[in-house]
PDB file of C-alpha atoms in Angstrom:
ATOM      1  CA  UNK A1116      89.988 113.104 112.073  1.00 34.00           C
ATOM      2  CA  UNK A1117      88.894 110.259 114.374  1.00 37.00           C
ATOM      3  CA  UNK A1118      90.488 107.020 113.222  1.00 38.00           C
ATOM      4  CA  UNK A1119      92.953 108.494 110.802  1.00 43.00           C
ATOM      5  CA  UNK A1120      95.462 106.222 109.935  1.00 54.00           C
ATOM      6  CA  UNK A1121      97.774 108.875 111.264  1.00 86.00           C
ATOM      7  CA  UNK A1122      97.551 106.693 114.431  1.00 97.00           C
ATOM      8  CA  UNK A1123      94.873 103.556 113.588  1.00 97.00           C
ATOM      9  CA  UNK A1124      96.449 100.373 111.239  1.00 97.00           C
ATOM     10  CA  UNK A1125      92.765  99.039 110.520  1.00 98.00           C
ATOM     11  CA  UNK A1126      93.613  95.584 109.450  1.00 97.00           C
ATOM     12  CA  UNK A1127      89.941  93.771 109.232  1.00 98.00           C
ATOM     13  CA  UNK A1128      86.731  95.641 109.389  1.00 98.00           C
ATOM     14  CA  UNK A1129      86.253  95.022 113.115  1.00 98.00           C
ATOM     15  CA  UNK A1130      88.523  96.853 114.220  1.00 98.00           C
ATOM     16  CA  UNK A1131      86.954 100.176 112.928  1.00 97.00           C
ATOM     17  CA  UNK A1132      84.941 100.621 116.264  1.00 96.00           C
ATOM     18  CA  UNK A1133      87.839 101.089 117.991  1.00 97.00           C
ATOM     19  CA  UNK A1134      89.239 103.926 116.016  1.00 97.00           C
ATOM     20  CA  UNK A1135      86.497 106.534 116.561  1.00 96.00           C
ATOM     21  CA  UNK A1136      88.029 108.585 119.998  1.00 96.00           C
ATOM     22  CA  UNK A1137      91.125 110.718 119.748  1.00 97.00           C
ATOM     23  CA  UNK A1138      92.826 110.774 116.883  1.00 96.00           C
ATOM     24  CA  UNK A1139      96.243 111.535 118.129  1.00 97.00           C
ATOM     25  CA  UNK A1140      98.403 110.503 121.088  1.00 98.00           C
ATOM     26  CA  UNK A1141      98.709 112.627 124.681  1.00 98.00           C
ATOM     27  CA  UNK A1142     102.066 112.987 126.572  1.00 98.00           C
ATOM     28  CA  UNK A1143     101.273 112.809 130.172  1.00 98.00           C
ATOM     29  CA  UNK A1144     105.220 112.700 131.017  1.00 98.00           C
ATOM     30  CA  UNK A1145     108.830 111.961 129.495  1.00 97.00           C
ATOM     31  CA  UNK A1146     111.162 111.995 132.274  1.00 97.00           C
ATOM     32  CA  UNK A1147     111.476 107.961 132.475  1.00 98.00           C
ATOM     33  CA  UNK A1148     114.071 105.295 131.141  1.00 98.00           C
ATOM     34  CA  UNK A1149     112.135 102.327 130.696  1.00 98.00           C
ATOM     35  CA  UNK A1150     108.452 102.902 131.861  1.00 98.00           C
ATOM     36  CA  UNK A1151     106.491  99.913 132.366  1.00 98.00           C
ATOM     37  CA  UNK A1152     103.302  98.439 134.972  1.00 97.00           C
ATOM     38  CA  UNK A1153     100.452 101.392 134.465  1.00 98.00           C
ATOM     39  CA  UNK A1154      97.723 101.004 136.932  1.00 98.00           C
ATOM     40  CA  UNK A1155      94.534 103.216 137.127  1.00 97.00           C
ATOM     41  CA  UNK A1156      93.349 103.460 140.912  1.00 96.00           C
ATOM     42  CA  UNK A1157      89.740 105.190 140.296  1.00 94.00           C
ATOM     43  CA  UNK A1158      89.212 105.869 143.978  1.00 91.00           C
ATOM     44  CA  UNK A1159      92.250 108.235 143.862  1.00 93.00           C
ATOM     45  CA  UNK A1160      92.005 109.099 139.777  1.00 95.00           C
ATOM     46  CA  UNK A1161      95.516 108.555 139.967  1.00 97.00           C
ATOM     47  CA  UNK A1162      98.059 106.394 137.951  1.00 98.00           C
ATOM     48  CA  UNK A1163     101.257 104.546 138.862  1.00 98.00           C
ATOM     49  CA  UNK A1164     103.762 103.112 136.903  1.00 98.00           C
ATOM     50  CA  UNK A1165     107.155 101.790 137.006  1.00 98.00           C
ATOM     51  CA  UNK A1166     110.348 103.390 135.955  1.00 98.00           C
ATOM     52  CA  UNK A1167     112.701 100.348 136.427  1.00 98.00           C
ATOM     53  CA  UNK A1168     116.184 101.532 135.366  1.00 98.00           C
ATOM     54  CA  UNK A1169     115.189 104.636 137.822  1.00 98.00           C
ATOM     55  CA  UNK A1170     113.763 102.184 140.543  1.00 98.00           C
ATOM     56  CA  UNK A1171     111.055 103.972 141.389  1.00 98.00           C
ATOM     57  CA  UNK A1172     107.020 104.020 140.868  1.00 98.00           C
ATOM     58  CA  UNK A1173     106.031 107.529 139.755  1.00 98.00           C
ATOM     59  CA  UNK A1174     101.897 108.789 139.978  1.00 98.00           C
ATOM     60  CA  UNK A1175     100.251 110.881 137.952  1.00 98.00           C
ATOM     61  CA  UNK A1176      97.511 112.941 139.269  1.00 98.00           C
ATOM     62  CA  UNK A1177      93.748 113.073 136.999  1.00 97.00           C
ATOM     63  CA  UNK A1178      92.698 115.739 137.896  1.00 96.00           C
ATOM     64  CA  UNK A1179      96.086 118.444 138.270  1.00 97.00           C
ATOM     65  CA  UNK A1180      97.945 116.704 135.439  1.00 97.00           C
ATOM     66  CA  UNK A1181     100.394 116.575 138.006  1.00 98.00           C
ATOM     67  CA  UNK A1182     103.667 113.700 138.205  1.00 98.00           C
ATOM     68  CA  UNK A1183     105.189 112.806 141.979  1.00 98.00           C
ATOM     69  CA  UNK A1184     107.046 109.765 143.063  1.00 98.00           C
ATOM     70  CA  UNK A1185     105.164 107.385 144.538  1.00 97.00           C
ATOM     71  CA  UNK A1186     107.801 105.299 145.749  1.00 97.00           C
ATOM     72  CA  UNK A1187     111.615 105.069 145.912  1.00 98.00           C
ATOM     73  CA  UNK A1188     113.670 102.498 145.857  1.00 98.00           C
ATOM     74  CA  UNK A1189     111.177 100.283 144.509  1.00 98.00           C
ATOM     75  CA  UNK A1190     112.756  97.474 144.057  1.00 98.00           C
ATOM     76  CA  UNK A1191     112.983  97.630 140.207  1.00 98.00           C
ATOM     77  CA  UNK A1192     109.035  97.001 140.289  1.00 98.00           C
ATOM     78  CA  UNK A1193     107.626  96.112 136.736  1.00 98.00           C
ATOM     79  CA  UNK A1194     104.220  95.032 136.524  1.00 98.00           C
ATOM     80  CA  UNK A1195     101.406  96.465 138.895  1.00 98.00           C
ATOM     81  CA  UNK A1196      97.928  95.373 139.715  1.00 97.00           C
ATOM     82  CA  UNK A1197      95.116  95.479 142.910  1.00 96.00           C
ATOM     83  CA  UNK A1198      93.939  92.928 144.587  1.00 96.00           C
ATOM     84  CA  UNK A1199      89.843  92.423 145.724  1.00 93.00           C
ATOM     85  CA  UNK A1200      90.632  94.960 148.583  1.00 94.00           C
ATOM     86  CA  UNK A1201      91.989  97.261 146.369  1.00 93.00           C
ATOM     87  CA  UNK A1202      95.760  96.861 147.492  1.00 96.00           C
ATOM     88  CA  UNK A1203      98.611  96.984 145.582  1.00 97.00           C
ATOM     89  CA  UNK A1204     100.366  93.860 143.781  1.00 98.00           C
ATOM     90  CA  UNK A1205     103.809  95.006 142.353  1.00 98.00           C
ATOM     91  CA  UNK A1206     106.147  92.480 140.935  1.00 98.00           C
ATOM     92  CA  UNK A1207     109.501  93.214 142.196  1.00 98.00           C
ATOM     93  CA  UNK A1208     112.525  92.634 139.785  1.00 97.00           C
ATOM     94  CA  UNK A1209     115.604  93.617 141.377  1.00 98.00           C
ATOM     95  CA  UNK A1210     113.904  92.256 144.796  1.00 98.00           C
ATOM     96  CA  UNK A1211     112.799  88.806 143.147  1.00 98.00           C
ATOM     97  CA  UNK A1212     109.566  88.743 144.557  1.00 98.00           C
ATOM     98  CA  UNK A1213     105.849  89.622 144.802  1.00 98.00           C
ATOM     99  CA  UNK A1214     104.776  92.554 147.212  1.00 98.00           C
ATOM    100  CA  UNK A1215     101.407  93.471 148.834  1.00 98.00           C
ATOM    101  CA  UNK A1216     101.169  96.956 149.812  1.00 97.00           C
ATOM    102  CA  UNK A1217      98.773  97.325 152.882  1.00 96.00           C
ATOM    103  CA  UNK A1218      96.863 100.425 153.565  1.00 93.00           C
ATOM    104  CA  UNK A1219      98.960 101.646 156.274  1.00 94.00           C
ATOM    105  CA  UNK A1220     101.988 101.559 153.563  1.00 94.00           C
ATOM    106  CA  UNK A1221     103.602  98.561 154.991  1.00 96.00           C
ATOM    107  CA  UNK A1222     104.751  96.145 152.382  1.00 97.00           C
ATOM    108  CA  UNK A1223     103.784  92.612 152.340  1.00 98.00           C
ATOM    109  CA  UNK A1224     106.442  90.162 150.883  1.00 98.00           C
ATOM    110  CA  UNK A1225     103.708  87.198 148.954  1.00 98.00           C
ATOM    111  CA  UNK A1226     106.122  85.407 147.065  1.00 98.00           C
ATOM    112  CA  UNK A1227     109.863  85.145 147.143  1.00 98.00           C
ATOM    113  CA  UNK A1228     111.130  81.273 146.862  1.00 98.00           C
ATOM    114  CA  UNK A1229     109.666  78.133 145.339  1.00 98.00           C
ATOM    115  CA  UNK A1230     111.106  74.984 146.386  1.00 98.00           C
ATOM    116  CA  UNK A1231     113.768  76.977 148.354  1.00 98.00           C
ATOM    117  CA  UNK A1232     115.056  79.065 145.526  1.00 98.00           C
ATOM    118  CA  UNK A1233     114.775  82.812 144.859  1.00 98.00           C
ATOM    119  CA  UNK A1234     112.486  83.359 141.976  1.00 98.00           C
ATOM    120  CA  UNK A1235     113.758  85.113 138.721  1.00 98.00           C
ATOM    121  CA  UNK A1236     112.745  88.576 138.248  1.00 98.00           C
ATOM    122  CA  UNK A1237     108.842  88.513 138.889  1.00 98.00           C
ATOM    123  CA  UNK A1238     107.176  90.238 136.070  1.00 98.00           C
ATOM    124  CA  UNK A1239     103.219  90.725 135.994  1.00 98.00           C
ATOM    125  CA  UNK A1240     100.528  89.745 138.185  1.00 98.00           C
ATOM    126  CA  UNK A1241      96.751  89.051 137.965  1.00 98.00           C
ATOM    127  CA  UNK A1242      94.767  88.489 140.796  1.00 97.00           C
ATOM    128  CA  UNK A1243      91.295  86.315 140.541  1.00 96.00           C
ATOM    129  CA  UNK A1244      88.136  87.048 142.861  1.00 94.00           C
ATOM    130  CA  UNK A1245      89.060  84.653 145.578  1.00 95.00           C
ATOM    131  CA  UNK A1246      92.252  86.372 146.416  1.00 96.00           C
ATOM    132  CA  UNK A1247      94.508  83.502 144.072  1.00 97.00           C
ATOM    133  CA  UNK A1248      97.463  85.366 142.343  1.00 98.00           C
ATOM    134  CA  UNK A1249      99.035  84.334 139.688  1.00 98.00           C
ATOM    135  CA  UNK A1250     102.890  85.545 138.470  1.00 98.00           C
ATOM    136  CA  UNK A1251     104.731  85.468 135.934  1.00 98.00           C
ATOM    137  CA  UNK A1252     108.550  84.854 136.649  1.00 98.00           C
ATOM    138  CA  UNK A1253     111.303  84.999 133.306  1.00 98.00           C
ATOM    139  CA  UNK A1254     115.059  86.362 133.754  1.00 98.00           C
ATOM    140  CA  UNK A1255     114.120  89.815 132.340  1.00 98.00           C
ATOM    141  CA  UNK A1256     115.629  91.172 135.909  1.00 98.00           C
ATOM    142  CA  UNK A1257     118.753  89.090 136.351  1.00 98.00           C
ATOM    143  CA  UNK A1258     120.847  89.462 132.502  1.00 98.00           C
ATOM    144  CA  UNK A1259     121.738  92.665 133.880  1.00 97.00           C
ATOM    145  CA  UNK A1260     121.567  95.527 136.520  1.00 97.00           C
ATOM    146  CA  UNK A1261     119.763  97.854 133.916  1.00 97.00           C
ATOM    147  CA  UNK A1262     116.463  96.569 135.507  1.00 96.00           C
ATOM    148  CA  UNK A1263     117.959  94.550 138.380  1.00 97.00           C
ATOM    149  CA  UNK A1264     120.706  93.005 139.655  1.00 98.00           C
ATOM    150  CA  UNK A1265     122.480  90.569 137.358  1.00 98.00           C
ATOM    151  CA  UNK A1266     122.109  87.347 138.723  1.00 98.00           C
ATOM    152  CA  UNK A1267     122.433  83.228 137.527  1.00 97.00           C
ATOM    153  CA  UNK A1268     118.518  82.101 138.277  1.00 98.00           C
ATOM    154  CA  UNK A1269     118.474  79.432 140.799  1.00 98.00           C
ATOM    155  CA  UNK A1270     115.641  77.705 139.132  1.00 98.00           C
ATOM    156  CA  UNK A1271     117.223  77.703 136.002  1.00 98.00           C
ATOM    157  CA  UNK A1272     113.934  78.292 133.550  1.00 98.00           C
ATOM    158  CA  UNK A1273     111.145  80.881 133.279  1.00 98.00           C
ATOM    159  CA  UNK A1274     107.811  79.834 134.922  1.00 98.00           C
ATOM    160  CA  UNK A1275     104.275  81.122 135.891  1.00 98.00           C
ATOM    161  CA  UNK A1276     103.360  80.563 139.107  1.00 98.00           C
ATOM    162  CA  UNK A1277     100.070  80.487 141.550  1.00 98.00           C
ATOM    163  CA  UNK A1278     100.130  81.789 144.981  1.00 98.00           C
ATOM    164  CA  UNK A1279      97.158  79.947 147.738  1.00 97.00           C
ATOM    165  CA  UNK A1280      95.061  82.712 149.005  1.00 96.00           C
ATOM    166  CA  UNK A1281      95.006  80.028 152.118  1.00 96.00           C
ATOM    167  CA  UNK A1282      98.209  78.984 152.573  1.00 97.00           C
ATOM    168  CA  UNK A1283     100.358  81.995 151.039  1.00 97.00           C
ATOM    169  CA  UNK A1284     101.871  78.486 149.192  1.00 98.00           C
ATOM    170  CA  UNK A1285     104.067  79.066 145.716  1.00 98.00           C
ATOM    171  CA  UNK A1286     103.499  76.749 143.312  1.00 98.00           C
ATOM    172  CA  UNK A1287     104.118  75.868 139.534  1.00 98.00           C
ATOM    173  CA  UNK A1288     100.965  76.802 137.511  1.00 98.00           C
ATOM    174  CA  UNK A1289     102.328  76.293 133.685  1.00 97.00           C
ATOM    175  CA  UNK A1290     106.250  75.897 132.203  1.00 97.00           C
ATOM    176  CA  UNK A1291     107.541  75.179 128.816  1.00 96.00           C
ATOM    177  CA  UNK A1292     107.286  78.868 128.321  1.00 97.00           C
ATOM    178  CA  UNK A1293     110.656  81.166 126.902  1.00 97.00           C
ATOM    179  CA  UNK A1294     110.264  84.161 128.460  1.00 98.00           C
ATOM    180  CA  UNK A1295     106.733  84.836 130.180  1.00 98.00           C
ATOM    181  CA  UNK A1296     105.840  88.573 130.729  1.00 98.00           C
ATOM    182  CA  UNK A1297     102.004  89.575 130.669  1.00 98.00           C
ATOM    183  CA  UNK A1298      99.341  87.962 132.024  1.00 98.00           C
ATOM    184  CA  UNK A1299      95.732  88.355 132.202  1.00 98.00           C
ATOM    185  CA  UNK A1300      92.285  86.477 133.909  1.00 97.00           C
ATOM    186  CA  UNK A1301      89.453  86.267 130.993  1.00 96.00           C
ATOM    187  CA  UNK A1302      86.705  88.362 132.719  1.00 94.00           C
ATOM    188  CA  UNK A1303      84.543  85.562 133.729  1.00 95.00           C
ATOM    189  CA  UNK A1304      88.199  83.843 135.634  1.00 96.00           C
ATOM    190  CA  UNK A1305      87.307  80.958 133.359  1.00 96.00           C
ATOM    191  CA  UNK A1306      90.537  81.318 131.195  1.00 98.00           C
ATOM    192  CA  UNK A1307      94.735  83.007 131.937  1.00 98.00           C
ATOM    193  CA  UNK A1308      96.225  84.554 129.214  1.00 98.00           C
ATOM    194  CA  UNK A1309     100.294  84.525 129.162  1.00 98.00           C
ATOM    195  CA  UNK A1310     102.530  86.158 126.557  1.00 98.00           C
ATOM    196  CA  UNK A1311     106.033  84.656 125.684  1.00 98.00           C
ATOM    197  CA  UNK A1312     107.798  87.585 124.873  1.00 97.00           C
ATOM    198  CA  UNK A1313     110.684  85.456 123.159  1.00 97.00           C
ATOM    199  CA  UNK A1314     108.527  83.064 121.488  1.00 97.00           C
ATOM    200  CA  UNK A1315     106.295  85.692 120.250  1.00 97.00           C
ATOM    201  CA  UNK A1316     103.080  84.027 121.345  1.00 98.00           C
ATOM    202  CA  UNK A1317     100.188  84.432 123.280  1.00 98.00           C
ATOM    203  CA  UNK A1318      99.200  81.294 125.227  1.00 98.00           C
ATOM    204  CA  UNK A1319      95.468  80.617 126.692  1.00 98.00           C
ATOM    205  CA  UNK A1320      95.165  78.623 129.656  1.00 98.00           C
ATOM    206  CA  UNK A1321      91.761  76.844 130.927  1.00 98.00           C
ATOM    207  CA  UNK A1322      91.699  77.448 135.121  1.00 97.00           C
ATOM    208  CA  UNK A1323      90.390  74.572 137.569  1.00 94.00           C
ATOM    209  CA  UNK A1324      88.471  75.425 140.303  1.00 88.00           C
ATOM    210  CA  UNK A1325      91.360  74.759 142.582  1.00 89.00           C
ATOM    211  CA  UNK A1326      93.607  77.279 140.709  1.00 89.00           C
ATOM    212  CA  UNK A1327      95.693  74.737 138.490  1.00 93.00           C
ATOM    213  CA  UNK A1328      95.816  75.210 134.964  1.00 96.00           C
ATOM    214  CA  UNK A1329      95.722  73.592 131.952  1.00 96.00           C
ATOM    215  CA  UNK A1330      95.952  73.788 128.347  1.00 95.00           C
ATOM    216  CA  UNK A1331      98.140  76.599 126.903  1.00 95.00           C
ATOM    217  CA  UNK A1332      97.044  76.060 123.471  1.00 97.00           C
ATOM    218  CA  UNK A1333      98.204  79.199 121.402  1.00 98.00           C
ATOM    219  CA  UNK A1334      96.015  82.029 121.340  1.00 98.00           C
ATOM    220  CA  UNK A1335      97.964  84.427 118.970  1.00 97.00           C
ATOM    221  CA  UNK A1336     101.175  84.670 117.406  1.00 96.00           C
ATOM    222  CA  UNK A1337     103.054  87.969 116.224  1.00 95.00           C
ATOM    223  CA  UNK A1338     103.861  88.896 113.089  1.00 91.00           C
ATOM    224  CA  UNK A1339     107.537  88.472 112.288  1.00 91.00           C
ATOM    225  CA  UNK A1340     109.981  90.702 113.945  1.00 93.00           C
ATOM    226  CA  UNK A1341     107.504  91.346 116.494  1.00 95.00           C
ATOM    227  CA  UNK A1342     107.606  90.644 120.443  1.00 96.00           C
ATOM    228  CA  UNK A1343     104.542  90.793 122.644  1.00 97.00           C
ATOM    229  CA  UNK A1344     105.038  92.234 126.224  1.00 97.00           C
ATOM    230  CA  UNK A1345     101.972  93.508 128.617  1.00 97.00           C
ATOM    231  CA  UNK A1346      97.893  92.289 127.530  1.00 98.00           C
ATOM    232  CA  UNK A1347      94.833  93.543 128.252  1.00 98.00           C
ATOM    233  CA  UNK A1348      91.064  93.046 127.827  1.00 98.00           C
ATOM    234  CA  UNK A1349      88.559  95.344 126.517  1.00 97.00           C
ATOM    235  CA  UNK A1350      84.584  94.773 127.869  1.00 96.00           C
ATOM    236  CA  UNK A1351      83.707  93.048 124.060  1.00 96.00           C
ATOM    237  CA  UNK A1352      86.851  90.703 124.761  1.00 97.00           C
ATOM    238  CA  UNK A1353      89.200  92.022 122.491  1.00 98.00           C
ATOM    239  CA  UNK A1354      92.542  91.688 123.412  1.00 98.00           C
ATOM    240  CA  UNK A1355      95.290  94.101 123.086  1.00 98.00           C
ATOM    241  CA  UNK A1356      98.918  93.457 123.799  1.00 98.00           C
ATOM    242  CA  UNK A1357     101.913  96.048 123.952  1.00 98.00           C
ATOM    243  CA  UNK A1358     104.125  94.904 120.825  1.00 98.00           C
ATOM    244  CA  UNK A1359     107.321  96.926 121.773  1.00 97.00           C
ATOM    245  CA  UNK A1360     108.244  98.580 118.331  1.00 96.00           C
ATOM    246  CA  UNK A1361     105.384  97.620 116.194  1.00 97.00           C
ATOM    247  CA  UNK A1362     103.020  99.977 118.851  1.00 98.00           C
ATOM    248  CA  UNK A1363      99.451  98.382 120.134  1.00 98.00           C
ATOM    249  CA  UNK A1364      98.167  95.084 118.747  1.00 98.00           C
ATOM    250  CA  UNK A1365      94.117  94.168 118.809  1.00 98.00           C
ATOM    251  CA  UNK A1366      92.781  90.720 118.207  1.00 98.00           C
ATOM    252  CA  UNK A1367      89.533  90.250 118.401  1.00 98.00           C
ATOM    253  CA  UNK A1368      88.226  87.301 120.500  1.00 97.00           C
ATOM    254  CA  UNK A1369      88.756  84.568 118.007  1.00 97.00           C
ATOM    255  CA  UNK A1370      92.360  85.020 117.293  1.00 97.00           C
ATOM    256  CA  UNK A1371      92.326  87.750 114.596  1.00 98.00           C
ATOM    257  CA  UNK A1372      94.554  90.667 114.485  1.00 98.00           C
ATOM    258  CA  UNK A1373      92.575  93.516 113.575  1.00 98.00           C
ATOM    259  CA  UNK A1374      94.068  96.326 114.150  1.00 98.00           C
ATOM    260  CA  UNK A1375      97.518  98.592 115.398  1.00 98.00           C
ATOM    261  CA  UNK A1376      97.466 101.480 117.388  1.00 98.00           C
ATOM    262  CA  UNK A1377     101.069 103.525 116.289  1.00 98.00           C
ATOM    263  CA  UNK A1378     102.986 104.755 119.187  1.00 98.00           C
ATOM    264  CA  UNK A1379     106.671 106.611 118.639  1.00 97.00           C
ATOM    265  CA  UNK A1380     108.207 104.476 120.956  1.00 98.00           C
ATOM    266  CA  UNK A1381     108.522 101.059 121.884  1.00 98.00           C
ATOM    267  CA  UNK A1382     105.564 100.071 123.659  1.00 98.00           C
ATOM    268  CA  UNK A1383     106.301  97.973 126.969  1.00 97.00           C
ATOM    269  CA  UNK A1384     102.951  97.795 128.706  1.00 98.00           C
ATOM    270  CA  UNK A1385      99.130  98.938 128.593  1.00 98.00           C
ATOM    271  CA  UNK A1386      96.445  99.530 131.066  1.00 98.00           C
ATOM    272  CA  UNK A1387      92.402 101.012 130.464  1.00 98.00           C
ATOM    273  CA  UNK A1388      91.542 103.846 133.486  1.00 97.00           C
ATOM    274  CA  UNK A1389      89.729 106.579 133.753  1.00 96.00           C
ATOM    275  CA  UNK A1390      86.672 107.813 135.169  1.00 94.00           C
ATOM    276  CA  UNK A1391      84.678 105.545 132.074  1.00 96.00           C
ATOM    277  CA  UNK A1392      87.116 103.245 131.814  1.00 96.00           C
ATOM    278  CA  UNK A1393      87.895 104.267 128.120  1.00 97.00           C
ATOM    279  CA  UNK A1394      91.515 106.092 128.465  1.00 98.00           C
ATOM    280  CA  UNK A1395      93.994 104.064 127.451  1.00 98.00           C
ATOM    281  CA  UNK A1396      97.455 104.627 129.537  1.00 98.00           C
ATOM    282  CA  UNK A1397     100.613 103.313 127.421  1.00 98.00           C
ATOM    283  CA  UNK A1398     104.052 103.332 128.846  1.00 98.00           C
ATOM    284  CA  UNK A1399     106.436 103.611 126.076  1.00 98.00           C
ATOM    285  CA  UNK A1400     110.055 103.793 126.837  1.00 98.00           C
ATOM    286  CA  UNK A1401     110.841 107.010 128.091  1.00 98.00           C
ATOM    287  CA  UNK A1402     107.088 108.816 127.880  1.00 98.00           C
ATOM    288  CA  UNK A1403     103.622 107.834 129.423  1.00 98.00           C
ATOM    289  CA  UNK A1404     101.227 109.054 126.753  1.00 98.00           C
ATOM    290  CA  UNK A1405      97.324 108.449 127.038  1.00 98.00           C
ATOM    291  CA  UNK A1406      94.496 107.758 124.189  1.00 97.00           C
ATOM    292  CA  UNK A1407      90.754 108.540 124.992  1.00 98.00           C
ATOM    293  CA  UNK A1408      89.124 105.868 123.235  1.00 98.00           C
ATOM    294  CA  UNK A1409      85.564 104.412 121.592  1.00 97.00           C
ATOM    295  CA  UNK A1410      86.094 100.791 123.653  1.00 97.00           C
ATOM    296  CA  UNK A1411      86.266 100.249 126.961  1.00 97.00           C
ATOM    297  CA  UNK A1412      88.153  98.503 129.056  1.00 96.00           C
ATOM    298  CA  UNK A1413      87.443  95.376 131.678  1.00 90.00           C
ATOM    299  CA  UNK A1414      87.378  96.412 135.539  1.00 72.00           C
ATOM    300  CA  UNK A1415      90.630  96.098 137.573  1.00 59.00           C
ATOM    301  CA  UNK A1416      92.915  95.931 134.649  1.00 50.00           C
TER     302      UNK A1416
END
């Protein structure tokens, strides 16, 4: 039945809204290696995601049920998001840099230096009204050529960074960060969200009008054994974040984990799409697998 613990960890009351849509799992494909960067395009009712290891971005087709490639070589993309003009951001691993992919299918290079060196391994994305972009960049991409190329990183720590919508400029928006993966605009742009996959925290960020950050004060911290990777927002600003073995994670706005949603794999990323905005895509290792839900998500995520 709905919200059977078969699939829902209901931790605090709150999270007992979230539990009433399908009560089990659908596989939408398993041919990956490590799937990762789902992104709903609702013009299209399509989704794309990354297959690193396999270097290529695969779509999946709404309304056939169909899978194609959508591109190959790829440059080990990881995370994927859309800009205001509804083009493509993809973070490029094994390409160390940031990508814009124009409507005639023409790639864009954003971001590929800062202060003259390469970046890391870019890793998400999230892209605020005005056009300003801002990237996460750890070494994910460079320990090995599983998702890259193995590399020493010329910058020699893991960053996030802010690209000018002006002046295409690269510059350092927050450090002092392990290993930064996901990140995330609050939906009023007031606030960035980060996760530190290796320090197992979730870091909150206050934006400046001019882009700059400040802050960082920790938002939520995983339970032991447990590494956050990809986060999302939900419309009542719950936050979910892809936990890698320990499935889904929900906090609700103050801080609170609430709730688990089981997966059978390792869960690298999360995205909300569909036609309401309430289908959950996960990419979990080797499968993409989908979960109609009772919440629904924030626009462009």
């Amino acid at each position: 039945m709905p919200g059977s613990d078969s699939l829902y960890e209901t931790l605090d009351d709150r999270f007992r809204p979230c539990t009433n849509g399908d009560s089990r799992l659908e596989i939408l494909y398993d041919g990956c290696r490590w799937a990762e960067g789902p992104l709903y395009l609702p013009a299209w009712r399509q989704l794309i995601w990354s297959d690193i290891p396999n270097d290529r971005l695969l779509r999946w087709d709404e309304a056939t049920g169909t899978v194609g490639v959508f591109r190959t070589p790829a440059g080990n993309t990881n995370g994927n998001t859309v800009d205001g003009q509804g083009r493509l951001v993809s973070c490029e691993q094994g390409n160390r840099r940031v990508t814009r992919t124009e409507p005639d299918g023409t790639v864009t290079v954003l971001a590929e230096r800062y202060q003259g060196k390469c970046l890391n391994s870019p890793n998400d994305s999230a892209v605020r009204s005005d056009g300003t972009i801002w990237f996460s960049d750890p070494d994910f991409g460079i320990l090995s050529d599983y998702e890259g190329h193995r590399a020493e990183s010329e910058i020699g720590a893991c960053h996030v960074y802010r690209i000018d919508p002006a002046t295409g400029d690269v510059s350092l928006a927050a450090d002092g960060l392990d290993g930064p993966n996901g990140v995330i605009l609050s939906s009023d742009e007031q606030r960035l969200y980060v996760s530190d996959s290796r320090a197992a925290r979730i870091h909150e960020y206050d934006i400046h009008a001019d882009g700059t950050l400040s802050g960082g004060k920790v938002f939520a911290e995983a339970r032991e054994g447990v590494h956050f990777d990809n986060i999302r927002f939900d419309d009542e600003g719950r936050l979910w974040a892809a936990a890698l073995a320990d499935g889904i994670h929900c906090y609700d706005p103050d801080g609170t984990l609430i709730g688990r949603i089981r997966v059978p794999e390792p869960v690298a990323n999360v995205t909300f799409g569909g036609p309401k905005g309430n289908r959950m895509f996960i990419a979990a290792t080797t499968s993409l697998y989908s979960l109609v839900m009772s919440v629904t998500g924030t626009p462009r995520v």
